[in-house]
Coordinates of C-alpha atoms in Angstrom, one line a residue:
M1 CA -61.3 -175.6 -73.7
K2 CA -62.4 -177.9 -76.6
K3 CA -61.3 -177.2 -80.1
H4 CA -64.6 -175.8 -81.3
G5 CA -64.9 -173.8 -78.1
F6 CA -61.6 -172.2 -79.0
I7 CA -62.9 -171.3 -82.4
L8 CA -65.7 -169.4 -80.8
F9 CA -63.2 -167.8 -78.6
L10 CA -61.3 -166.5 -81.6
I11 CA -64.5 -165.2 -83.2
G12 CA -65.5 -163.5 -80.0
I13 CA -62.1 -162.2 -79.1
F14 CA -63.3 -158.6 -79.2
G15 CA -65.5 -159.2 -76.2
C16 CA -64.6 -159.2 -72.5
I17 CA -61.4 -160.9 -71.4
C18 CA -62.6 -162.0 -68.0
N19 CA -60.2 -164.6 -66.8
A20 CA -57.3 -163.4 -64.6
Q21 CA -54.1 -164.9 -65.9
T22 CA -50.6 -165.3 -64.7
I23 CA -48.5 -162.6 -66.3
S24 CA -45.2 -163.7 -67.7
G25 CA -42.0 -161.8 -67.2
C26 CA -41.4 -162.4 -70.9
D27 CA -44.1 -159.8 -71.6
F28 CA -41.6 -157.1 -70.6
F29 CA -38.8 -157.7 -72.9
P30 CA -39.2 -158.3 -76.7
K31 CA -38.4 -161.8 -78.0
E32 CA -36.9 -160.6 -81.4
E33 CA -33.3 -161.5 -82.1
D34 CA -32.4 -157.9 -83.0
I35 CA -33.8 -155.3 -80.7
T36 CA -33.2 -151.5 -80.7
F37 CA -34.3 -149.1 -78.0
T38 CA -33.6 -145.4 -78.1
Y39 CA -33.8 -143.3 -74.9
F40 CA -33.6 -139.6 -74.2
N41 CA -31.9 -138.5 -71.0
S42 CA -32.5 -135.2 -69.4
S43 CA -31.3 -133.5 -66.2
K44 CA -30.6 -129.9 -65.1
Y45 CA -27.1 -130.4 -66.3
D46 CA -27.4 -132.2 -69.6
K47 CA -29.6 -133.7 -72.3
S48 CA -28.5 -136.7 -74.3
K49 CA -29.7 -139.5 -76.5
K50 CA -28.6 -143.2 -76.4
E51 CA -29.4 -146.0 -78.7
F52 CA -29.2 -149.5 -77.2
R53 CA -29.1 -152.4 -79.7
Y54 CA -29.3 -156.0 -78.5
I55 CA -28.4 -158.9 -80.9
Y56 CA -29.2 -162.4 -79.8
Q57 CA -26.1 -164.7 -79.5
G58 CA -27.7 -167.9 -78.2
N59 CA -28.5 -169.4 -74.8
V60 CA -26.1 -169.8 -71.9
K61 CA -26.3 -171.5 -68.5
I62 CA -25.6 -169.4 -65.5
E63 CA -26.1 -170.7 -61.9
G64 CA -28.4 -173.5 -63.2
K65 CA -30.7 -171.2 -65.2
T66 CA -30.9 -170.7 -69.0
Y67 CA -30.5 -167.2 -70.2
R68 CA -30.8 -165.6 -73.6
A69 CA -27.6 -163.8 -74.3
Y70 CA -27.6 -160.5 -76.3
Q71 CA -24.5 -158.7 -77.6
V72 CA -24.9 -155.0 -76.5
Y73 CA -24.2 -152.0 -78.7
V74 CA -24.5 -148.4 -77.3
N75 CA -24.7 -145.8 -80.1
G76 CA -23.2 -148.4 -82.4
Y77 CA -20.2 -149.5 -80.3
V78 CA -19.6 -152.3 -77.9
P79 CA -19.3 -150.7 -74.4
E80 CA -16.3 -151.2 -72.2
V81 CA -18.5 -152.9 -69.5
N82 CA -21.8 -154.7 -69.6
Q83 CA -21.1 -156.0 -73.1
V84 CA -23.6 -158.8 -72.9
L85 CA -27.2 -158.7 -71.6
Y86 CA -28.6 -161.9 -70.0
V87 CA -32.4 -162.3 -70.1
N88 CA -34.4 -164.9 -68.2
C89 CA -38.2 -165.0 -67.6
D90 CA -38.9 -168.6 -66.8
S91 CA -40.4 -167.9 -63.3
N92 CA -43.0 -165.3 -64.4
S93 CA -40.4 -162.6 -63.5
L94 CA -37.9 -160.8 -65.6
I95 CA -34.2 -161.0 -64.9
L96 CA -31.9 -158.7 -66.8
G97 CA -28.3 -159.5 -65.9
T98 CA -24.7 -158.5 -66.9
G99 CA -21.2 -159.7 -66.2
I100 CA -19.3 -158.0 -63.3
Y101 CA -16.3 -156.0 -64.3
S102 CA -13.3 -154.8 -62.3
F103 CA -10.4 -152.3 -62.8
N104 CA -7.2 -153.8 -64.2
R105 CA -3.9 -152.1 -64.3
Q106 CA -1.0 -153.6 -66.2
V107 CA 2.5 -152.4 -67.4
V108 CA 2.6 -152.0 -71.2
G109 CA 6.1 -150.3 -71.4
Y110 CA 8.6 -147.9 -69.9
S111 CA 9.6 -144.3 -70.5
Q112 CA 13.5 -144.3 -70.4
D113 CA 16.6 -142.5 -71.7
I114 CA 17.4 -144.2 -75.0
T115 CA 21.0 -143.1 -74.8
K116 CA 21.6 -145.5 -71.9
V117 CA 21.8 -149.3 -72.1
V118 CA 20.0 -149.6 -68.8
D119 CA 18.0 -146.7 -67.4
V120 CA 17.4 -147.3 -63.7
N121 CA 15.1 -144.3 -63.7
A122 CA 12.8 -145.8 -66.3
I123 CA 9.2 -145.0 -65.6
P124 CA 6.7 -147.8 -66.2
I125 CA 3.7 -147.0 -68.4
F126 CA 0.4 -148.4 -67.2
E127 CA -2.8 -149.2 -69.0
V128 CA -6.0 -149.1 -67.0
G129 CA -9.1 -150.9 -68.2
M130 CA -12.1 -152.9 -67.2
V131 CA -12.0 -156.7 -67.3
N132 CA -14.8 -159.3 -66.9
T133 CA -14.4 -161.1 -63.6
G134 CA -16.4 -164.1 -64.7
D135 CA -19.0 -163.3 -62.0
F136 CA -22.6 -162.1 -62.8
Y137 CA -25.1 -159.6 -61.5
L138 CA -28.5 -161.0 -62.2
P139 CA -31.2 -158.8 -60.7
T140 CA -35.0 -159.4 -60.9
E141 CA -36.3 -156.2 -62.5
I142 CA -40.0 -157.0 -62.3
K143 CA -42.3 -159.5 -60.6
P144 CA -45.6 -158.7 -62.4
N145 CA -47.7 -161.1 -60.4
N146 CA -46.8 -159.6 -57.0
K147 CA -49.4 -157.7 -55.1
I148 CA -49.2 -153.9 -55.1
G149 CA -46.9 -152.9 -52.2
E150 CA -44.9 -156.1 -52.2
S151 CA -41.1 -155.7 -52.2
W152 CA -38.1 -157.9 -53.0
T153 CA -34.5 -157.3 -52.0
E154 CA -31.3 -158.5 -53.7
T155 CA -27.7 -158.1 -52.5
K156 CA -24.5 -158.4 -54.5
F157 CA -20.9 -157.8 -53.7
M158 CA -19.2 -156.1 -56.7
H159 CA -16.5 -153.5 -57.4
G160 CA -15.3 -153.9 -53.9
N161 CA -18.7 -152.8 -52.5
Q162 CA -21.8 -154.4 -51.1
T163 CA -24.8 -153.3 -53.2
K164 CA -28.3 -153.7 -51.9
V165 CA -31.3 -153.1 -54.1
T166 CA -34.9 -153.1 -52.9
R167 CA -37.7 -153.0 -55.5
T168 CA -41.4 -152.4 -54.6
L169 CA -44.3 -152.8 -57.0
L170 CA -46.3 -149.5 -56.6
D171 CA -48.8 -149.9 -59.5
K172 CA -49.7 -152.2 -62.3
N173 CA -52.5 -150.3 -64.0
L174 CA -51.0 -146.9 -64.5
T175 CA -51.7 -144.7 -67.5
L176 CA -48.5 -142.8 -68.4
E177 CA -47.6 -140.4 -71.2
V178 CA -44.1 -140.6 -72.5
L179 CA -42.9 -138.1 -75.1
G180 CA -46.4 -137.7 -76.5
S181 CA -47.5 -141.4 -76.5
V182 CA -49.9 -142.7 -73.9
F183 CA -49.3 -146.1 -72.4
K184 CA -51.9 -148.0 -70.4
N185 CA -51.6 -150.8 -67.8
V186 CA -48.1 -149.6 -67.0
Y187 CA -46.2 -151.2 -64.1
H188 CA -44.5 -148.8 -61.7
I189 CA -41.6 -150.0 -59.6
K190 CA -39.7 -148.1 -56.9
K191 CA -36.1 -149.0 -56.9
E192 CA -34.0 -148.1 -53.8
V193 CA -30.2 -148.7 -54.2
L194 CA -27.8 -148.7 -51.3
I195 CA -24.0 -148.9 -51.9
E196 CA -22.7 -149.8 -48.5
G197 CA -19.1 -148.6 -49.2
G198 CA -15.8 -150.4 -49.5
A199 CA -12.5 -150.1 -51.1
L200 CA -13.4 -147.7 -53.9
V201 CA -16.3 -145.5 -52.7
G202 CA -18.0 -144.5 -49.5
E203 CA -21.6 -145.3 -48.7
Y204 CA -24.3 -143.7 -50.8
S205 CA -27.8 -144.3 -52.0
Y206 CA -30.2 -143.2 -54.6
V207 CA -33.8 -143.9 -55.6
Q208 CA -35.3 -144.7 -59.1
D209 CA -38.9 -144.9 -60.3
V210 CA -39.0 -147.4 -63.1
Y211 CA -41.9 -147.9 -65.5
F212 CA -42.5 -151.0 -67.6
A213 CA -45.1 -151.5 -70.4
K214 CA -46.2 -155.0 -71.5
G215 CA -44.9 -156.0 -74.9
I216 CA -42.1 -153.4 -74.8
G217 CA -40.2 -153.2 -71.5
L218 CA -38.7 -150.2 -69.9
I219 CA -40.4 -147.0 -71.1
K220 CA -39.4 -144.5 -68.4
E221 CA -37.0 -144.1 -65.5
V222 CA -36.7 -141.3 -63.0
Q223 CA -33.5 -141.3 -60.9
D224 CA -33.1 -139.0 -57.9
F225 CA -29.5 -138.6 -56.8
G226 CA -30.3 -135.9 -54.3
N227 CA -29.4 -132.2 -54.3
N228 CA -32.1 -131.6 -56.9
N229 CA -30.2 -133.8 -59.3
I230 CA -32.9 -135.8 -61.1
V231 CA -32.3 -137.7 -64.3
V232 CA -35.2 -138.7 -66.5
T233 CA -34.8 -141.4 -69.1
E234 CA -37.7 -141.9 -71.6
L235 CA -38.2 -144.2 -74.5
D236 CA -38.2 -142.7 -78.0
T237 CA -41.9 -143.3 -78.8
G238 CA -41.1 -143.2 -82.5
M239 CA -39.5 -146.6 -81.8
Y240 CA -42.6 -147.8 -79.9
E241 CA -44.7 -148.4 -83.0
K242 CA -42.0 -150.4 -84.7
I243 CA -41.5 -152.5 -81.5
Q244 CA -45.3 -153.1 -81.3
V245 CA -45.5 -154.1 -85.0
A246 CA -42.6 -156.5 -84.7
E247 CA -44.0 -158.0 -81.5
Q248 CA -47.4 -158.4 -83.1
Q249 CA -45.9 -160.1 -86.1
R250 CA -43.8 -162.4 -83.9
V251 CA -46.9 -163.5 -82.0
L252 CA -48.9 -164.1 -85.2
E253 CA -46.0 -166.2 -86.6
E254 CA -45.9 -168.3 -83.4
I255 CA -49.7 -168.9 -83.6
K256 CA -49.2 -170.0 -87.2
D257 CA -46.4 -172.4 -86.2
I258 CA -48.7 -173.8 -83.5
L259 CA -51.5 -174.4 -86.1
K260 CA -49.0 -176.4 -88.2
K261 CA -48.4 -178.8 -85.2
L262 CA -52.1 -179.4 -84.6
P263 CA -54.3 -181.7 -86.7
E264 CA -55.6 -180.2 -89.9
D265 CA -58.9 -178.4 -89.3
P266 CA -60.6 -176.0 -91.8
E267 CA -62.4 -174.1 -89.1
L268 CA -59.2 -173.4 -87.2
K269 CA -57.5 -172.2 -90.4
T270 CA -60.5 -169.9 -91.2
S271 CA -60.3 -168.5 -87.6
Y272 CA -56.6 -167.8 -88.0
Q273 CA -57.2 -166.0 -91.3
N274 CA -59.9 -163.9 -89.6
L275 CA -57.4 -163.1 -86.9
I276 CA -54.9 -161.8 -89.5
L277 CA -57.6 -159.6 -91.1
N278 CA -58.5 -158.1 -87.7
K279 CA -55.0 -157.9 -86.2
N280 CA -55.1 -154.1 -86.2
N281 CA -58.2 -154.1 -84.0
L282 CA -56.6 -156.4 -81.4
S283 CA -54.6 -155.2 -78.4
M284 CA -51.4 -157.0 -77.6
D285 CA -53.1 -158.4 -74.5
Q286 CA -55.9 -159.9 -76.6
L287 CA -53.4 -161.3 -79.2
T288 CA -51.2 -162.7 -76.4
E289 CA -54.2 -164.4 -74.8
V290 CA -55.1 -166.0 -78.1
H291 CA -51.4 -167.2 -78.4
T292 CA -51.5 -168.5 -74.8
E293 CA -54.8 -170.4 -75.4
M294 CA -53.5 -171.8 -78.7
N295 CA -50.3 -173.0 -76.9
N296 CA -52.4 -174.6 -74.2
I297 CA -54.3 -176.5 -76.8
L298 CA -51.1 -177.6 -78.4
L299 CA -49.7 -178.8 -75.1
R300 CA -52.9 -180.8 -74.4
Y301 CA -52.8 -182.3 -77.8
Q302 CA -49.2 -183.3 -77.5
S303 CA -49.9 -184.7 -74.0
Y304 CA -52.8 -186.7 -75.5
V305 CA -50.6 -188.0 -78.3
K306 CA -47.9 -188.9 -75.9
D307 CA -50.4 -190.7 -73.6
S308 CA -51.9 -192.5 -76.5
I309 CA -48.5 -193.8 -77.6
R310 CA -47.7 -194.8 -74.1
K311 CA -51.0 -196.8 -73.8
Q312 CA -50.5 -198.3 -77.2
N313 CA -46.9 -199.4 -76.3
K314 CA -48.3 -200.8 -73.1
R315 CA -51.0 -202.8 -74.9
I316 CA -48.4 -204.1 -77.4
S317 CA -46.1 -205.2 -74.5
E318 CA -49.0 -206.9 -72.7
T319 CA -50.2 -208.6 -76.0
K320 CA -46.7 -209.9 -76.6
E321 CA -46.6 -211.3 -73.0
K322 CA -50.0 -213.0 -73.6
I323 CA -49.0 -214.4 -76.9
N324 CA -45.8 -215.8 -75.4
A325 CA -47.8 -217.3 -72.5
F326 CA -50.2 -218.9 -75.0
N327 CA -47.4 -220.3 -77.1
Q328 CA -45.7 -221.8 -74.0
L329 CA -49.0 -223.3 -72.9
E330 CA -49.7 -224.8 -76.3
S331 CA -46.3 -226.3 -76.5
H332 CA -46.7 -227.8 -73.0
L333 CA -50.0 -229.5 -73.9
K334 CA -48.6 -230.9 -77.2
Q335 CA -45.6 -232.3 -75.4
V336 CA -47.2 -233.9 -72.3
G337 CA -50.7 -234.8 -73.6
V338 CA -52.3 -237.3 -76.0
I339 CA -55.3 -237.4 -78.3
D340 CA -57.5 -240.0 -76.7
K341 CA -59.5 -241.6 -79.5
R342 CA -62.4 -242.4 -77.1
L343 CA -63.3 -238.7 -77.1
L344 CA -63.6 -238.3 -80.9
G345 CA -67.0 -237.3 -82.0
T346 CA -69.9 -235.2 -80.6
W347 CA -71.0 -235.2 -77.0
K348 CA -74.2 -233.6 -75.5
L349 CA -74.7 -232.4 -71.9
L350 CA -77.0 -235.0 -70.4
S351 CA -78.9 -232.7 -68.0
T352 CA -80.0 -230.0 -70.5
G353 CA -79.2 -231.3 -73.9
K354 CA -78.1 -227.9 -75.0
S355 CA -74.4 -227.9 -74.5
F356 CA -72.0 -229.7 -76.9
Y357 CA -68.4 -230.8 -77.3
K358 CA -67.1 -231.9 -80.7
F359 CA -63.6 -233.5 -80.7
Y360 CA -61.6 -233.9 -83.9
E361 CA -58.8 -236.3 -84.9
D362 CA -56.3 -233.4 -85.3
G363 CA -56.5 -232.7 -81.6
M364 CA -58.9 -229.8 -81.8
V365 CA -62.3 -229.3 -80.1
E366 CA -65.4 -227.1 -80.5
I367 CA -67.7 -226.1 -77.6
Y368 CA -71.1 -224.8 -78.6
K369 CA -74.7 -224.6 -77.6
E370 CA -77.7 -225.8 -79.5
N371 CA -78.0 -223.8 -82.7
L372 CA -75.1 -221.6 -81.6
K373 CA -71.7 -222.5 -82.9
S374 CA -68.6 -222.2 -80.6
E375 CA -69.7 -220.8 -77.3
N376 CA -66.2 -219.4 -76.5
N377 CA -64.7 -218.3 -79.8
S378 CA -67.3 -218.0 -82.6
G379 CA -66.7 -221.1 -84.6
K380 CA -63.0 -221.5 -84.1
K381 CA -61.6 -224.7 -82.9
H382 CA -59.1 -224.9 -80.0
L383 CA -56.5 -227.3 -78.8
F384 CA -57.3 -230.3 -76.5
R385 CA -55.1 -233.0 -75.0
V386 CA -55.6 -235.7 -72.3
T387 CA -52.9 -235.8 -69.6
N388 CA -52.2 -238.3 -66.9
G389 CA -55.0 -240.5 -68.4
N390 CA -57.7 -238.7 -66.4
T391 CA -57.4 -235.0 -67.2
L392 CA -58.8 -233.2 -70.2
E393 CA -57.0 -229.9 -70.9
S394 CA -57.9 -227.4 -73.6
L395 CA -56.6 -224.0 -74.7
Y396 CA -58.4 -221.4 -76.7
K397 CA -58.1 -217.8 -77.9
L398 CA -61.1 -215.5 -77.4
Y399 CA -62.5 -214.2 -80.6
Q400 CA -61.0 -210.9 -81.8
S401 CA -59.1 -210.5 -78.6
D402 CA -55.6 -211.0 -77.2
E403 CA -57.0 -212.9 -74.2
F404 CA -57.0 -216.7 -73.9
G405 CA -58.5 -219.3 -71.7
Y406 CA -57.0 -222.5 -70.3
Q407 CA -59.5 -225.2 -69.2
K408 CA -58.8 -228.3 -67.1
H409 CA -61.4 -231.0 -66.7
L410 CA -61.0 -234.1 -64.5
I411 CA -62.5 -236.8 -66.8
D412 CA -64.0 -240.1 -66.1
F413 CA -65.1 -242.5 -69.0
D414 CA -68.4 -244.4 -68.4
V415 CA -71.3 -246.1 -70.2
D416 CA -75.0 -245.2 -70.0
K417 CA -76.8 -248.3 -68.6
K418 CA -80.0 -247.6 -70.5
S419 CA -78.7 -246.9 -74.0
G420 CA -75.3 -248.4 -73.7
K421 CA -73.8 -245.2 -75.2
P422 CA -70.5 -243.9 -73.9
L423 CA -70.5 -241.2 -71.2
I424 CA -67.9 -238.9 -69.8
H425 CA -68.1 -237.2 -66.4
L426 CA -66.3 -233.9 -66.2
K427 CA -65.3 -231.9 -63.1
L428 CA -64.2 -228.4 -64.2
V429 CA -61.1 -226.5 -63.0
Y430 CA -60.1 -223.3 -64.9
L431 CA -56.5 -222.2 -65.1
N432 CA -54.6 -219.3 -66.7
S433 CA -51.1 -220.7 -66.9
I434 CA -48.9 -223.7 -66.2
D435 CA -47.2 -222.0 -63.4
S436 CA -50.3 -220.8 -61.6
K437 CA -52.2 -224.0 -61.1
S438 CA -54.9 -222.5 -58.8
Q439 CA -55.7 -219.3 -60.6
R440 CA -59.1 -219.3 -62.3
V441 CA -59.6 -217.7 -65.7
K442 CA -61.2 -214.2 -65.6
D443 CA -65.0 -214.1 -65.8
M444 CA -65.3 -217.9 -65.5
Y445 CA -67.1 -219.6 -62.7
Y446 CA -65.6 -222.5 -60.8
N447 CA -67.5 -225.1 -58.8
N448 CA -67.3 -228.8 -57.8
K449 CA -70.3 -230.0 -59.8
I450 CA -69.9 -233.1 -62.1
Y451 CA -71.1 -232.6 -65.6
T452 CA -72.1 -235.7 -67.6
Y453 CA -72.0 -235.8 -71.4
I454 CA -73.4 -238.6 -73.7
K455 CA -71.9 -239.4 -77.1
I456 CA -74.4 -238.8 -79.9
D457 CA -72.3 -239.7 -83.0

C-alpha cells in the first residue's frame, strides 16, 4: 500500500475490514512489562480468588528460541513452583512455559539426647521441598490460525510421569459472557490431559475447556475431573477494562514510534492525531490492523533505504574501479607513447567534410562535428599518444559520467596529390583496457573501413 493509500485507510478505518490476516499468537498475551490477572475459581467444594502478577525480567534463550521471562507472583508471593513464566509467540502460536520442578529431601539436622556425647539413636530431621531441575515444559497453548477441528499433541516426561496433552480448536468466533462482561470472537480450545503414570502417581486423565480473547488472553477455563467435580476459573472482568486500556495505549505508542522512524509527512501526522481522537470508537482488532499496516510500511521503507544504500555502495565501488582503470590506462599511454608533431593542427574527414580532429601540443585532442563541439565529451579535450610509430591511441571520459572510452587507430601518414596537403589514413579499433585488447567499447561500432582526413590548418 502506498503512503497516501495508507492515509485513506486511516481515515476510512471505521469501514469494513475485509482482508483475512494471519493472527499472531502475541494477540493472546499482553505485551506490558507488568501484568496482573485476577481469577475467580468455583467448584462444588470451594470458591477462591487468585491474583497472578507477571513482571518482565528480560529475554532468555531456551532450546534455540527466544522467550520473554516474567517473574510470577500469586497473591503477592513467589510460588514454590512455576516461579517464572516463559512466553514465545514468534510462530503465530502462543507458548506459555515454566521450569520443571522435582521433590527434594535433604537432612537439615538430628534429634538426639543432648546428655550423650554421641547418640547412636539420633533421628535425622529432613526438609522436603521443590527444586528446579533445569528442564522446561513449553506447551503451545493456542494456534489461532488452525482450522476449526484441528488438533495438536505434545508429550513431556516430568515428575516421574509421562504427560500427554492434546488440544483441539473448537471455535474461533464464540460470544461468551464472563462474570457479566460479554466477549466476542472468543477462541475455544478443548484440552485433554493424560498422565500415563509412573513413580509418583497412577494413570489418570482430565479434560479442560479453555477460552482465549484477543488482546487479553485466558478469560475462562472449565476443568472436569470426573465424579461431578468441575472447577470453573473466570477472569475478574473488573480487570478487563484496565487490560484493554493498557493494551490500547501500548499499540498507540508503538504506532507513534513507527511514525518517528518514517520520513516526516504532515498528512501522516494529521492521520495519527485523528486516530488518537477516535481511539475510543476503534475496536482492538481495528487498532491492531492499523498497527500492522504501519509496521509493514516501516519495513518496506527500511528495505528501500537498505537497498538504496546497497546500490549506492555498489555504484561507488564500480566507479572507483573505473577511475582506477582510467588512471592505469592514462599512465600507460603517457609512458609508452609520444606526441607526434605531424598531427598537430585540425584535420577534416575527406569523404563528408563534417567530422574533425584537432590535435594540441600538450598531447590533447578534440573530436567534433561541423558546428558541434566535441562529439564524445561536450567540449572537453582528451589524451592522445602515438605508439609504435603507426598507432594513434586516445583516452577520454564521457561527459557527466563515470564511463570512459579508449580508442585505437592504425595510422598512416600520406600527402594529397592534388593539393599537396598532408593526409592521414585511420583504421579504427576500439578498446576498453590494456589487458583486454580485443574488447570493443560499449555502444561503439567497429569495422575495417579506412577513414582519410586532410589537414586544414
